[in-house]
């Protein structure tokens, strides 16, 4: 093997420490997969208060205490703690940048009560980005690559190319910026820009500014040496349309040769039906029938009677516009006329939650809902459902459809982004792994569900679909190699 690389991986969410969505899963599994390929990779993230010192055995790094980090004309103090994430094979070191003012809160981006974004998210992530670089210098560990993820880390490449450009320590470092969702951009006022300490000359549309705002995501897209996103289809979509590119498609199209789509994998240790502690009964492709016990356990939990031959549809999602649950609401009455039951675990917009709650009351024996974030239940839903709904308006990659397939749960998805790249539409004759629809339209979704239910009524055919999905390889190794190749290309 050629020389191992040193990589610093930056993320605002890492499983099992902090998670609001798929970013956390990726930020845990991908570094482990890269480490398994023989490279030295370490993670840095903010130390939110709820990350338990005892549970995760966080310890202080004495020589990284009281680091002054400039914020505007002031300076805030950062302390660094350390821990590990580990799978069976590898341990990856995680550094936590701690500052009680910024991260000593109960939420990640917003207060759990009231669900309003914290007003100082600009400062919190300016502190984090600049803090990362100040920490690195003192640590004396020089990465070849800094791999940034999403807007919260988007200004790191800009710092390296400007404020830190004359510093020998940073001179040869290359940056990769991965976009997990174009819709979350971290756009703040020009006063925020002043807090960053970046040169004033950068505040224009050819720099960090987008539509009059200091835009963290745009900054990353502009200054990173390479850009990636989490599926090939989404990489195309965000260059080609204003809707998918969320107003930054012009810039993306310009940087097209530096943009790559690399599909996310899934963590095969966490999402393994044969070892999953959160399920009622373990199973795999050789013991598919055991899945039924999970279905019964799941229904029982929601007080819904089990009925033979009735398909159970599951859903686990952030209930936000992106995820397409407005389509589900539109056809819910029609859907309930089919031979189905439906269980939804979600959290998000209160108005959407209310509508589902009302529908649940209308169909108490057919429908169950739980609003909140519940990881254990998410595993049981994957294990116990027959079908899984993901009617997303757009979906950069999506993880749940892959978890579903691994658990023999057939996904019904809109053909967009990573959903299109990972699900093969049922083509008759036992071929396919799920059911897709093209147009963002409730009737199209209903048709896809109807198609699925028809096949569900043919148990032998259905089993073939389950088998196809369960035997798919969605492990990280393949994608991790693509990232490593990209790192190497940059360093050449
Ligand atoms: P996104 O990152 O856009 O939310 P993904 O499909 O990429 O969508 O990843 C979502 C991840 O978050 C999955 O691991 C899913 O199980 C989890 N998740 C989403 N909502 C909930 C919830 N309410 N409770 C538990 N897990 C959830």
Short mmCIF file of C-alpha atoms and ligand atoms in Angstrom, two decimals:
data_model
loop_
_atom_site.label_atom_id
_atom_site.label_comp_id
_atom_site.label_asym_id
_atom_site.label_seq_id
_atom_site.Cartn_x
_atom_site.Cartn_y
_atom_site.Cartn_z
CA UNK A 1 0.00 0.00 0.00
CA UNK A 2 1.15 3.53 -0.66
CA UNK A 3 1.79 5.88 2.25
CA UNK A 4 -1.16 6.14 4.69
CA UNK A 5 -2.86 9.51 4.67
CA UNK A 6 -3.66 11.75 7.63
CA UNK A 7 -7.22 13.03 7.46
CA UNK A 8 -9.16 15.30 9.75
CA UNK A 9 -12.92 14.81 9.43
CA UNK A 10 -15.12 17.70 10.61
CA UNK A 11 -18.79 17.39 11.41
CA UNK A 12 -21.37 19.03 13.66
CA UNK A 13 -23.07 15.66 14.30
CA UNK A 14 -21.49 12.29 14.89
CA UNK A 15 -23.30 9.14 16.00
CA UNK A 16 -23.42 8.08 18.90
CA UNK A 17 -22.68 11.51 20.40
CA UNK A 18 -25.10 13.86 18.62
CA UNK A 19 -27.59 13.29 15.84
CA UNK A 20 -30.44 15.04 14.07
CA UNK A 21 -30.24 13.07 10.83
CA UNK A 22 -28.19 11.10 8.34
CA UNK A 23 -25.14 13.37 8.66
CA UNK A 24 -24.43 11.80 12.06
CA UNK A 25 -24.57 8.25 10.67
CA UNK A 26 -22.21 9.14 7.83
CA UNK A 27 -19.81 11.03 10.10
CA UNK A 28 -19.39 7.94 12.21
CA UNK A 29 -19.37 5.14 9.66
CA UNK A 30 -17.30 6.75 6.90
CA UNK A 31 -14.28 7.61 9.09
CA UNK A 32 -14.29 4.07 10.45
CA UNK A 33 -14.36 2.65 6.93
CA UNK A 34 -11.49 4.93 5.89
CA UNK A 35 -9.51 3.85 8.92
CA UNK A 36 -10.09 0.21 7.98
CA UNK A 37 -8.41 0.99 4.67
CA UNK A 38 -5.26 1.80 6.64
CA UNK A 39 -5.36 5.58 6.95
CA UNK A 40 -5.08 7.77 10.03
CA UNK A 41 -8.33 9.64 10.32
CA UNK A 42 -9.55 11.64 13.30
CA UNK A 43 -12.83 13.45 13.86
CA UNK A 44 -13.46 16.84 15.40
CA UNK A 45 -16.90 18.05 16.52
CA UNK A 46 -18.39 20.50 19.03
CA UNK A 47 -18.85 19.27 22.59
CA UNK A 48 -22.56 19.78 23.17
CA UNK A 49 -23.51 19.63 26.82
CA UNK A 50 -25.65 16.52 26.46
CA UNK A 51 -22.66 14.44 25.33
CA UNK A 52 -22.12 12.59 28.57
CA UNK A 53 -18.62 12.73 29.95
CA UNK A 54 -19.14 9.52 31.91
CA UNK A 55 -20.91 7.47 29.31
CA UNK A 56 -18.39 8.26 26.59
CA UNK A 57 -15.34 8.51 28.85
CA UNK A 58 -14.47 11.97 27.62
CA UNK A 59 -11.15 13.20 28.95
CA UNK A 60 -9.40 16.56 28.79
CA UNK A 61 -6.36 17.00 26.66
CA UNK A 62 -4.24 19.02 29.04
CA UNK A 63 -2.04 20.64 26.43
CA UNK A 64 -5.14 21.77 24.54
CA UNK A 65 -6.61 23.76 27.37
CA UNK A 66 -7.71 27.37 27.22
CA UNK A 67 -7.10 28.01 23.54
CA UNK A 68 -7.99 31.61 22.66
CA UNK A 69 -10.18 31.70 19.55
CA UNK A 70 -10.80 35.07 17.92
CA UNK A 71 -14.46 36.03 17.37
CA UNK A 72 -14.69 39.50 15.87
CA UNK A 73 -12.71 41.80 18.10
CA UNK A 74 -13.02 39.48 21.07
CA UNK A 75 -11.69 36.13 21.88
CA UNK A 76 -13.43 33.07 23.32
CA UNK A 77 -11.79 30.19 25.08
CA UNK A 78 -11.85 26.65 23.72
CA UNK A 79 -10.95 23.45 25.57
CA UNK A 80 -10.47 20.13 23.89
CA UNK A 81 -11.66 16.77 25.10
CA UNK A 82 -11.18 13.42 23.51
CA UNK A 83 -12.87 10.06 23.14
CA UNK A 84 -13.21 7.28 20.56
CA UNK A 85 -15.75 5.64 18.36
CA UNK A 86 -15.02 2.04 17.67
CA UNK A 87 -16.38 -0.86 15.73
CA UNK A 88 -15.10 -4.41 15.94
CA UNK A 89 -11.99 -3.62 13.96
CA UNK A 90 -10.99 -0.02 14.45
CA UNK A 91 -11.00 2.86 16.89
CA UNK A 92 -11.27 6.40 15.59
CA UNK A 93 -10.22 9.27 17.80
CA UNK A 94 -12.76 12.05 18.27
CA UNK A 95 -11.84 15.50 19.52
CA UNK A 96 -14.54 17.66 21.06
CA UNK A 97 -14.17 21.42 21.04
CA UNK A 98 -15.74 22.67 24.23
CA UNK A 99 -17.04 26.11 25.12
CA UNK A 100 -19.92 26.29 27.58
CA UNK A 101 -21.24 29.58 26.17
CA UNK A 102 -21.75 28.18 22.72
CA UNK A 103 -22.33 24.49 23.21
CA UNK A 104 -23.53 24.14 26.79
CA UNK A 105 -27.13 23.70 25.62
CA UNK A 106 -29.71 20.99 25.26
CA UNK A 107 -30.04 21.16 21.49
CA UNK A 108 -27.68 20.99 18.55
CA UNK A 109 -28.96 23.78 16.30
CA UNK A 110 -32.16 24.74 18.08
CA UNK A 111 -33.77 24.57 21.48
CA UNK A 112 -35.69 21.32 21.91
CA UNK A 113 -38.59 23.33 23.32
CA UNK A 114 -40.03 25.78 20.83
CA UNK A 115 -37.77 24.45 18.07
CA UNK A 116 -36.32 27.84 17.14
CA UNK A 117 -32.80 28.01 15.73
CA UNK A 118 -30.33 29.46 18.22
CA UNK A 119 -29.79 33.10 17.37
CA UNK A 120 -26.02 32.81 17.61
CA UNK A 121 -25.54 29.83 15.30
CA UNK A 122 -23.27 32.07 13.22
CA UNK A 123 -20.91 32.64 16.14
CA UNK A 124 -21.16 29.07 17.38
CA UNK A 125 -19.89 27.64 14.10
CA UNK A 126 -17.44 30.43 13.40
CA UNK A 127 -16.02 29.51 16.78
CA UNK A 128 -15.95 25.85 15.82
CA UNK A 129 -14.32 26.36 12.40
CA UNK A 130 -11.66 28.72 13.60
CA UNK A 131 -11.23 26.67 16.76
CA UNK A 132 -10.46 23.58 14.70
CA UNK A 133 -7.51 25.31 13.04
CA UNK A 134 -6.20 26.81 16.28
CA UNK A 135 -6.46 23.39 17.91
CA UNK A 136 -4.69 21.60 15.09
CA UNK A 137 -1.64 23.83 15.33
CA UNK A 138 -1.31 23.22 19.04
CA UNK A 139 -1.90 19.53 18.61
CA UNK A 140 1.00 19.39 16.21
CA UNK A 141 -0.72 16.74 14.10
CA UNK A 142 -0.70 17.79 10.50
CA UNK A 143 -3.40 16.31 8.31
CA UNK A 144 -2.95 15.97 4.55
CA UNK A 145 -6.67 16.47 4.09
CA UNK A 146 -9.35 18.31 6.02
CA UNK A 147 -12.72 16.83 5.10
CA UNK A 148 -15.53 19.30 5.90
CA UNK A 149 -19.22 18.39 6.01
CA UNK A 150 -22.17 20.72 5.49
CA UNK A 151 -22.47 24.42 6.21
CA UNK A 152 -21.37 24.23 9.84
CA UNK A 153 -17.82 23.49 8.63
CA UNK A 154 -18.04 25.39 5.35
CA UNK A 155 -15.78 28.30 6.21
CA UNK A 156 -12.76 26.15 7.09
CA UNK A 157 -11.53 26.00 3.46
CA UNK A 158 -11.82 29.80 3.27
CA UNK A 159 -9.70 30.26 6.40
CA UNK A 160 -7.03 27.96 5.01
CA UNK A 161 -6.91 29.86 1.73
CA UNK A 162 -6.77 33.30 3.39
CA UNK A 163 -6.06 33.97 7.08
CA UNK A 164 -3.96 30.85 7.50
CA UNK A 165 -2.45 30.77 4.00
CA UNK A 166 0.94 32.10 5.00
CA UNK A 167 1.26 29.67 7.88
CA UNK A 168 3.60 26.81 6.93
CA UNK A 169 1.58 24.39 9.04
CA UNK A 170 -1.45 24.73 6.75
CA UNK A 171 0.30 25.28 3.42
CA UNK A 172 0.06 21.81 2.00
CA UNK A 173 -3.33 20.85 3.46
CA UNK A 174 -6.07 20.15 0.89
CA UNK A 175 -9.75 20.49 1.67
CA UNK A 176 -12.77 18.42 0.65
CA UNK A 177 -16.27 19.73 1.26
CA UNK A 178 -19.17 17.28 1.30
CA UNK A 179 -22.70 18.59 0.94
CA UNK A 180 -25.31 16.40 2.57
CA UNK A 181 -28.19 18.77 1.83
CA UNK A 182 -28.18 21.93 -0.30
CA UNK A 183 -31.20 23.35 1.49
CA UNK A 184 -29.37 24.04 4.74
CA UNK A 185 -26.93 26.80 3.96
CA UNK A 186 -26.15 28.72 7.13
CA UNK A 187 -26.92 32.17 5.72
CA UNK A 188 -26.32 35.09 8.06
CA UNK A 189 -26.04 38.86 7.90
CA UNK A 190 -22.94 40.84 7.01
CA UNK A 191 -22.38 41.54 10.72
CA UNK A 192 -21.82 37.83 11.15
CA UNK A 193 -19.18 38.02 8.48
CA UNK A 194 -17.26 40.53 10.56
CA UNK A 195 -17.13 38.05 13.41
CA UNK A 196 -15.40 35.54 11.18
CA UNK A 197 -12.32 37.73 10.81
CA UNK A 198 -12.11 36.80 7.12
CA UNK A 199 -10.77 39.58 4.84
CA UNK A 200 -13.44 42.17 3.96
CA UNK A 201 -12.66 41.79 0.27
CA UNK A 202 -14.25 38.32 0.34
CA UNK A 203 -17.75 39.62 0.97
CA UNK A 204 -19.00 39.66 -2.61
CA UNK A 205 -20.77 37.20 -4.90
CA UNK A 206 -17.47 35.75 -6.13
CA UNK A 207 -16.60 34.95 -2.53
CA UNK A 208 -18.66 34.22 0.57
CA UNK A 209 -21.75 36.23 -0.29
CA UNK A 210 -24.97 34.86 -1.71
CA UNK A 211 -28.01 37.09 -2.13
CA UNK A 212 -26.63 39.66 0.31
CA UNK A 213 -25.90 37.14 3.06
CA UNK A 214 -22.76 35.60 4.50
CA UNK A 215 -23.39 32.04 3.33
CA UNK A 216 -21.37 29.25 4.97
CA UNK A 217 -22.39 26.59 2.44
CA UNK A 218 -21.47 28.78 -0.49
CA UNK A 219 -18.14 29.56 1.15
CA UNK A 220 -17.37 25.85 1.33
CA UNK A 221 -18.42 25.28 -2.27
CA UNK A 222 -16.30 28.18 -3.42
CA UNK A 223 -13.07 27.61 -1.51
CA UNK A 224 -12.78 23.83 -1.05
CA UNK A 225 -10.30 22.05 -3.32
CA UNK A 226 -12.88 19.39 -4.08
CA UNK A 227 -16.62 19.11 -3.53
CA UNK A 228 -18.60 15.95 -3.09
CA UNK A 229 -22.19 15.12 -2.48
CA UNK A 230 -23.84 11.92 -1.38
CA UNK A 231 -25.19 10.39 -4.58
CA UNK A 232 -24.48 10.69 -8.29
CA UNK A 233 -28.03 11.60 -9.14
CA UNK A 234 -28.10 14.42 -6.57
CA UNK A 235 -24.77 15.72 -7.92
CA UNK A 236 -26.46 16.17 -11.30
CA UNK A 237 -29.68 17.55 -9.88
CA UNK A 238 -27.99 20.30 -7.88
CA UNK A 239 -26.05 21.59 -10.90
CA UNK A 240 -29.01 21.52 -13.22
CA UNK A 241 -31.87 23.09 -11.37
CA UNK A 242 -32.51 26.07 -9.20
CA UNK A 243 -34.87 24.06 -7.02
CA UNK A 244 -32.39 21.31 -6.19
CA UNK A 245 -29.39 23.63 -6.13
CA UNK A 246 -31.26 25.98 -3.80
CA UNK A 247 -30.00 29.07 -5.60
CA UNK A 248 -26.36 27.94 -5.73
CA UNK A 249 -26.63 25.84 -8.90
CA UNK A 250 -24.78 28.50 -10.92
CA UNK A 251 -21.70 28.17 -8.73
CA UNK A 252 -21.99 24.39 -8.73
CA UNK A 253 -22.21 24.24 -12.49
CA UNK A 254 -19.02 26.32 -12.66
CA UNK A 255 -17.25 23.92 -10.36
CA UNK A 256 -18.67 20.81 -11.99
CA UNK A 257 -15.27 19.30 -12.73
CA UNK A 258 -14.42 19.45 -9.01
CA UNK A 259 -17.76 17.97 -7.95
CA UNK A 260 -18.27 14.23 -7.44
CA UNK A 261 -21.25 12.21 -6.31
CA UNK A 262 -20.21 9.42 -3.94
CA UNK A 263 -23.05 7.34 -2.60
CA UNK A 264 -23.31 6.91 1.16
CA UNK A 265 -23.08 3.43 2.58
CA UNK A 266 -24.69 2.16 5.73
CA UNK A 267 -23.09 0.92 8.92
CA UNK A 268 -23.34 -2.85 8.65
CA UNK A 269 -22.72 -3.38 12.33
CA UNK A 270 -25.37 -1.00 13.62
CA UNK A 271 -27.94 -1.92 10.97
CA UNK A 272 -27.72 -5.67 10.90
CA UNK A 273 -30.96 -7.62 11.40
CA UNK A 274 -28.97 -10.63 12.59
CA UNK A 275 -27.39 -8.85 15.57
CA UNK A 276 -29.77 -5.93 16.19
CA UNK A 277 -30.45 -5.69 19.92
CA UNK A 278 -33.35 -3.30 19.40
CA UNK A 279 -35.46 -5.79 17.48
CA UNK A 280 -37.76 -8.37 19.00
CA UNK A 281 -36.32 -11.25 17.02
CA UNK A 282 -33.13 -11.40 14.98
CA UNK A 283 -33.19 -12.68 11.42
CA UNK A 284 -31.41 -12.67 8.11
CA UNK A 285 -32.04 -13.71 4.53
CA UNK A 286 -32.01 -17.38 5.54
CA UNK A 287 -34.59 -16.85 8.29
CA UNK A 288 -36.83 -14.21 6.73
CA UNK A 289 -39.96 -15.69 8.25
CA UNK A 290 -38.77 -14.63 11.72
CA UNK A 291 -39.37 -11.05 10.62
CA UNK A 292 -43.05 -11.64 11.32
CA UNK A 293 -42.41 -11.66 15.08
CA UNK A 294 -41.00 -8.16 14.79
CA UNK A 295 -44.11 -7.07 12.94
CA UNK A 296 -46.31 -8.44 15.70
CA UNK A 297 -44.18 -6.79 18.40
CA UNK A 298 -44.26 -3.47 16.59
CA UNK A 299 -48.03 -3.55 16.12
CA UNK A 300 -48.52 -4.46 19.75
CA UNK A 301 -46.50 -1.46 20.80
CA UNK A 302 -48.99 0.76 19.01
CA UNK A 303 -52.04 -1.24 20.10
CA UNK A 304 -52.88 -2.20 16.56
CA UNK A 305 -54.22 -5.73 16.08
CA UNK A 306 -52.18 -8.08 13.90
CA UNK A 307 -54.09 -9.40 10.90
CA UNK A 308 -52.71 -11.94 8.52
CA UNK A 309 -52.29 -10.70 4.97
CA UNK A 310 -52.44 -7.01 5.91
CA UNK A 311 -49.33 -5.09 4.85
CA UNK A 312 -47.67 -2.90 7.45
CA UNK A 313 -46.27 0.32 6.07
CA UNK A 314 -43.58 2.07 8.13
CA UNK A 315 -42.17 5.57 8.05
CA UNK A 316 -39.32 7.21 10.00
CA UNK A 317 -38.58 10.75 9.09
CA UNK A 318 -37.96 14.34 9.90
CA UNK A 319 -41.37 15.83 9.17
CA UNK A 320 -40.21 18.70 7.01
CA UNK A 321 -41.13 19.81 3.51
CA UNK A 322 -38.27 17.88 1.92
CA UNK A 323 -39.56 14.50 3.02
CA UNK A 324 -42.85 14.59 1.11
CA UNK A 325 -45.23 13.68 3.90
CA UNK A 326 -47.69 16.25 2.58
CA UNK A 327 -48.28 13.74 -0.23
CA UNK A 328 -48.96 11.02 2.32
CA UNK A 329 -51.51 13.22 4.08
CA UNK A 330 -53.21 13.91 0.77
CA UNK A 331 -53.81 10.22 0.06
CA UNK A 332 -54.07 8.86 3.58
CA UNK A 333 -57.84 8.22 3.38
CA UNK A 334 -57.37 6.40 0.08
CA UNK A 335 -54.43 4.47 1.46
CA UNK A 336 -56.47 3.33 4.45
CA UNK A 337 -59.00 1.79 2.09
CA UNK A 338 -56.27 -0.60 0.95
CA UNK A 339 -55.47 -3.64 3.02
CA UNK A 340 -52.78 -1.84 5.06
CA UNK A 341 -51.70 -0.60 8.45
CA UNK A 342 -49.37 2.34 8.93
CA UNK A 343 -46.88 3.32 11.63
CA UNK A 344 -45.06 6.63 11.58
CA UNK A 345 -42.18 7.80 13.76
CA UNK A 346 -41.27 11.39 13.08
CA UNK A 347 -40.58 14.79 14.39
CA UNK A 348 -40.64 18.18 12.81
CA UNK A 349 -43.21 20.73 11.82
CA UNK A 350 -45.96 20.94 14.43
CA UNK A 351 -48.72 21.47 11.86
CA UNK A 352 -47.76 18.26 10.07
CA UNK A 353 -47.61 16.35 13.36
CA UNK A 354 -51.09 17.61 14.24
CA UNK A 355 -52.54 16.44 10.93
CA UNK A 356 -51.14 12.95 11.38
CA UNK A 357 -52.41 12.88 14.94
CA UNK A 358 -55.92 13.70 13.74
CA UNK A 359 -55.74 10.93 11.15
CA UNK A 360 -54.52 8.46 13.75
CA UNK A 361 -57.62 9.19 15.82
CA UNK A 362 -59.73 8.54 12.75
CA UNK A 363 -58.06 5.14 12.14
CA UNK A 364 -57.03 3.92 15.60
CA UNK A 365 -56.87 0.23 14.64
CA UNK A 366 -55.01 0.83 11.44
CA UNK A 367 -52.56 3.57 12.24
CA UNK A 368 -49.97 4.41 14.90
CA UNK A 369 -47.92 7.58 15.31
CA UNK A 370 -45.13 8.66 17.61
CA UNK A 371 -43.68 12.14 17.48
CA UNK A 372 -40.16 12.47 18.77
CA UNK A 373 -36.75 10.98 18.17
CA UNK A 374 -36.45 7.33 19.16
CA UNK A 375 -33.53 5.38 17.79
CA UNK A 376 -34.54 2.02 19.28
CA UNK A 377 -38.02 2.25 17.85
CA UNK A 378 -36.52 3.20 14.47
CA UNK A 379 -34.75 -0.17 14.44
CA UNK A 380 -37.94 -2.05 15.31
CA UNK A 381 -39.88 -0.22 12.58
CA UNK A 382 -37.26 -1.23 10.02
CA UNK A 383 -37.41 -4.81 11.25
CA UNK A 384 -41.19 -5.09 11.59
CA UNK A 385 -42.60 -3.24 8.58
CA UNK A 386 -43.41 -4.81 5.24
CA UNK A 387 -43.09 -1.58 3.28
CA UNK A 388 -41.28 1.67 3.97
CA UNK A 389 -42.37 5.08 2.70
CA UNK A 390 -39.95 7.73 1.40
CA UNK A 391 -41.84 10.03 -0.95
CA UNK A 392 -39.20 12.78 -0.76
CA UNK A 393 -39.41 15.97 -2.74
CA UNK A 394 -35.65 15.67 -2.98
CA UNK A 395 -33.25 13.30 -1.26
CA UNK A 396 -29.48 13.81 -1.40
CA UNK A 397 -28.89 10.17 -0.51
CA UNK A 398 -31.28 8.88 2.14
CA UNK A 399 -30.30 6.11 4.49
CA UNK A 400 -33.58 4.62 5.57
CA UNK A 401 -34.33 3.05 2.20
CA UNK A 402 -31.03 1.17 2.48
CA UNK A 403 -31.70 0.15 6.09
CA UNK A 404 -35.11 -1.04 4.89
CA UNK A 405 -33.73 -3.21 2.14
CA UNK A 406 -31.25 -4.77 4.55
CA UNK A 407 -34.14 -5.64 6.86
CA UNK A 408 -36.30 -7.13 4.11
CA UNK A 409 -38.63 -4.13 4.16
CA UNK A 410 -39.59 -2.99 0.69
CA UNK A 411 -39.16 0.74 0.06
CA UNK A 412 -41.68 2.86 -1.81
CA UNK A 413 -39.75 5.93 -2.95
CA UNK A 414 -39.84 8.91 -5.23
CA UNK A 415 -37.21 8.55 -7.97
CA UNK A 416 -34.96 11.37 -6.87
CA UNK A 417 -31.34 11.72 -5.68
CA UNK A 418 -29.99 8.77 -3.76
CA UNK A 419 -33.40 7.09 -3.68
CA UNK A 420 -33.22 6.74 -7.44
CA UNK A 421 -29.62 5.51 -7.28
CA UNK A 422 -30.25 2.82 -4.67
CA UNK A 423 -33.73 1.41 -5.35
CA UNK A 424 -34.52 -0.69 -8.41
CA UNK A 425 -38.14 -0.46 -9.45
CA UNK A 426 -40.12 -3.70 -9.42
CA UNK A 427 -40.14 -5.08 -12.92
CA UNK A 428 -42.18 -8.26 -12.54
CA UNK A 429 -40.71 -11.74 -12.50
CA UNK A 430 -39.17 -11.33 -9.06
CA UNK A 431 -36.95 -8.47 -10.24
CA UNK A 432 -36.35 -5.23 -8.35
CA UNK A 433 -35.91 -4.03 -4.79
CA UNK A 434 -38.74 -1.54 -4.36
CA UNK A 435 -41.38 0.67 -5.93
CA UNK A 436 -40.63 4.06 -7.43
CA UNK A 437 -42.67 6.95 -8.72
CA UNK A 438 -41.38 9.88 -10.74
CA UNK A 439 -43.58 12.92 -10.47
CA UNK A 440 -44.01 14.71 -7.14
CA UNK A 441 -47.70 14.04 -7.02
CA UNK A 442 -49.91 12.32 -4.42
CA UNK A 443 -51.73 10.26 -7.04
CA UNK A 444 -48.43 8.88 -8.29
CA UNK A 445 -47.48 7.92 -4.75
CA UNK A 446 -50.81 6.18 -4.29
CA UNK A 447 -50.31 4.26 -7.52
CA UNK A 448 -46.90 3.09 -6.33
CA UNK A 449 -48.39 1.89 -3.04
CA UNK A 450 -51.18 0.12 -4.90
CA UNK A 451 -48.62 -1.58 -7.13
CA UNK A 452 -46.72 -2.68 -4.05
CA UNK A 453 -49.78 -4.05 -2.28
CA UNK A 454 -50.67 -6.12 -5.34
CA UNK A 455 -47.29 -7.80 -5.20
CA UNK A 456 -47.57 -8.17 -1.43
CA UNK A 457 -50.61 -10.36 -2.05
CA UNK A 458 -48.31 -12.78 -3.89
CA UNK A 459 -46.11 -14.01 -1.04
CA UNK A 460 -43.60 -15.91 -3.17
CA UNK A 461 -43.01 -12.93 -5.42
CA UNK A 462 -42.75 -10.63 -2.40
CA UNK A 463 -40.13 -12.88 -0.83
CA UNK A 464 -38.02 -12.55 -3.95
CA UNK A 465 -38.08 -8.78 -3.58
CA UNK A 466 -37.15 -9.04 0.08
CA UNK A 467 -34.29 -11.33 -0.82
CA UNK A 468 -33.03 -9.01 -3.57
CA UNK A 469 -32.85 -6.11 -1.12
CA UNK A 470 -31.32 -8.11 1.70
CA UNK A 471 -28.53 -9.36 -0.55
CA UNK A 472 -27.57 -5.89 -1.85
CA UNK A 473 -24.20 -4.57 -0.81
CA UNK A 474 -24.58 -1.12 0.75
CA UNK A 475 -21.46 -1.41 2.90
CA UNK A 476 -19.16 1.58 3.20
CA UNK A 477 -15.99 -0.02 1.89
CA UNK A 478 -16.72 0.75 -1.72
CA UNK A 479 -17.49 4.43 -1.11
CA UNK A 480 -14.65 4.85 1.39
CA UNK A 481 -12.24 3.80 -1.37
CA UNK A 482 -13.68 6.47 -3.64
CA UNK A 483 -13.05 9.13 -1.00
CA UNK A 484 -9.48 7.93 -0.51
CA UNK A 485 -8.89 8.07 -4.27
CA UNK A 486 -10.19 11.60 -4.30
CA UNK A 487 -7.86 12.58 -1.43
CA UNK A 488 -4.95 11.09 -3.34
CA UNK A 489 -5.86 12.92 -6.53
CA UNK A 490 -5.84 16.19 -4.63
CA UNK A 491 -2.44 15.53 -3.11
CA UNK A 492 -0.84 14.51 -6.37
P1 LIG B 1 -32.02 13.03 6.77
O1 LIG B 1 -30.58 13.06 7.11
O2 LIG B 1 -32.40 13.96 5.68
O3 LIG B 1 -32.90 13.20 7.96
P2 LIG B 1 -31.57 10.21 6.10
O4 LIG B 1 -32.47 9.16 5.57
O5 LIG B 1 -30.28 10.41 5.38
O6 LIG B 1 -32.39 11.58 6.19
O7 LIG B 1 -31.20 9.84 7.60
C1 LIG B 1 -32.12 9.89 8.62
C2 LIG B 1 -31.55 9.18 9.82
O8 LIG B 1 -32.18 9.70 10.99
C3 LIG B 1 -31.80 7.70 9.84
O9 LIG B 1 -30.80 7.04 10.56
C4 LIG B 1 -33.16 7.62 10.56
O10 LIG B 1 -33.40 6.37 11.14
C5 LIG B 1 -32.98 8.69 11.59
N1 LIG B 1 -34.24 9.31 12.05
C6 LIG B 1 -34.98 10.28 11.44
N2 LIG B 1 -36.03 10.63 12.18
C7 LIG B 1 -35.98 9.86 13.30
C8 LIG B 1 -36.79 9.75 14.47
N3 LIG B 1 -37.87 10.50 14.64
N4 LIG B 1 -36.42 8.86 15.42
C9 LIG B 1 -35.32 8.10 15.25
N5 LIG B 1 -34.52 8.14 14.18
C10 LIG B 1 -34.83 9.02 13.21
#
